Short mmCIF file of C-alpha atoms in Angstrom, two decimals:
data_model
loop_
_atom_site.label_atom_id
_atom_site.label_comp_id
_atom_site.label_asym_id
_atom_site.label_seq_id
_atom_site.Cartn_x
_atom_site.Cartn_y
_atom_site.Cartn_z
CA UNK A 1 -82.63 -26.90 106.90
CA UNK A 2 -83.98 -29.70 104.54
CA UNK A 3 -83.31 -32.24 107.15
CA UNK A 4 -85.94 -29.90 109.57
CA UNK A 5 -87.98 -29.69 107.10
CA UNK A 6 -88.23 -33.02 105.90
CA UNK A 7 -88.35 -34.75 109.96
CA UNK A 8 -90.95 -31.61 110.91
CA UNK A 9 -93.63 -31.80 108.64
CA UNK A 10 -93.89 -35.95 109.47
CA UNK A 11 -93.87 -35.34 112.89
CA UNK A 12 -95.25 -32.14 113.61
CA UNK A 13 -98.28 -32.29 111.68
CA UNK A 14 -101.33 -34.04 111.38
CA UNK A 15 -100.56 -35.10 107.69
CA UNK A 16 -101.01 -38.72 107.33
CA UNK A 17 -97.95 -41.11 106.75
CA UNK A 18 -99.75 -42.35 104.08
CA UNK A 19 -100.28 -39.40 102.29
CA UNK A 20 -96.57 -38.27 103.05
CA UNK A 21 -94.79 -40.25 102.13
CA UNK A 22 -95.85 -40.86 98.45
CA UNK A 23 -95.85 -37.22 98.13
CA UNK A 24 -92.30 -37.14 99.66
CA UNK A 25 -90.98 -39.32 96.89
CA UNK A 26 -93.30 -37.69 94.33
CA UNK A 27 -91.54 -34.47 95.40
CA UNK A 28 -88.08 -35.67 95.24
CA UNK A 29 -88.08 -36.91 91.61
CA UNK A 30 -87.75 -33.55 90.07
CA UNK A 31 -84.36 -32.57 91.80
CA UNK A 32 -83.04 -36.22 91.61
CA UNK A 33 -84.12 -35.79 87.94
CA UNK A 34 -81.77 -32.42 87.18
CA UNK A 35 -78.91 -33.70 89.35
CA UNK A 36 -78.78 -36.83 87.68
CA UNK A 37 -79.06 -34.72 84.39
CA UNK A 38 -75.94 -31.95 85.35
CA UNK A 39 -74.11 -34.76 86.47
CA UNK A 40 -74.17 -36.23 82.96
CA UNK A 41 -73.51 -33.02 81.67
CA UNK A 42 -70.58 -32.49 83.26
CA UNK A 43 -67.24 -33.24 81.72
CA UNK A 44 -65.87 -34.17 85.10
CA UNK A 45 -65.96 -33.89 88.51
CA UNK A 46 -64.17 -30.62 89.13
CA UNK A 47 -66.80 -28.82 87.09
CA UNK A 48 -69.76 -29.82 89.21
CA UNK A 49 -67.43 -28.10 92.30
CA UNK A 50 -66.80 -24.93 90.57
CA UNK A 51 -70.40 -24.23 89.60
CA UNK A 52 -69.55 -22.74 86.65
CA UNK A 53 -70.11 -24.77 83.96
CA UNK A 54 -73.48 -25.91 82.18
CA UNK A 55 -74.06 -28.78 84.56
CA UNK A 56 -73.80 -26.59 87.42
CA UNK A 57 -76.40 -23.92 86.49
CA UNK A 58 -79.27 -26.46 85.12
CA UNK A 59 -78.74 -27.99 89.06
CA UNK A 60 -79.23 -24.76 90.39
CA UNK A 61 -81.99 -23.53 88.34
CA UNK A 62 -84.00 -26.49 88.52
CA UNK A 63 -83.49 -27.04 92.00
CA UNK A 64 -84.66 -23.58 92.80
CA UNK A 65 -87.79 -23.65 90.60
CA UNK A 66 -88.91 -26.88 91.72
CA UNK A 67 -88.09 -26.07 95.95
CA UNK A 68 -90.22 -22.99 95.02
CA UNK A 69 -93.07 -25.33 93.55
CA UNK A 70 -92.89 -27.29 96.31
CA UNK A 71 -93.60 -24.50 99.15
CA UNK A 72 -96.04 -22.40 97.08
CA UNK A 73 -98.02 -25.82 96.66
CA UNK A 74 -97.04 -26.85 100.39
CA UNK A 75 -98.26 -23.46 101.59
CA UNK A 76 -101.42 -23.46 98.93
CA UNK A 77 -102.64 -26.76 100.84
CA UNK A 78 -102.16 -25.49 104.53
CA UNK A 79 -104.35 -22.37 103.90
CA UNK A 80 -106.51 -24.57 102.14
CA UNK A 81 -106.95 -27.19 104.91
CA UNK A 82 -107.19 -24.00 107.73
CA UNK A 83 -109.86 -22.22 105.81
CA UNK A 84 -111.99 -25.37 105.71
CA UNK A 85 -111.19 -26.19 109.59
CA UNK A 86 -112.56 -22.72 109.96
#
């Protein structure tokens, strides 16, 4: 789904490379961030696989609160940009 996503909103919509891009990268650093983090949390690799350890959960948590970030602010700017079209 995140390769959809990621090749959709370049293509199918009128947002400017230049603008997308930067905000692309901009919007990547957060979950880079918390992987990088869990994976130097983790004592080795079999915990990252089992999900169960401490390295495991801050990856999941701050991957899901920074995906929902993303589409509320995503979906924020759309009905933004339609309202003023309108």
């Amino acid at each position: 789904p995140c390769v959809v996503k990621n090749y959709g909103l370049a293509v199918l919509t009128s947002i400017p490379v230049s603008v997308y891009f930067p905000a692309k990268l901009l919007g990547l650093l957060p979950t880079t961030a918390a992987h990088v983090y869990a994976g130097s949390l983790a004592s080795s690799a079999a915990d990252l696989g089992n999900g169960f350890g401490a390295a495991g959960q801050v990856a999941a948590a701050a991957s899901a609160v920074a995906g929902m970030g993303f589409v509320s602010l995503l979906a924020g700017y759309c009905l933004h940009a339609r309202a003023c079209a309108s």
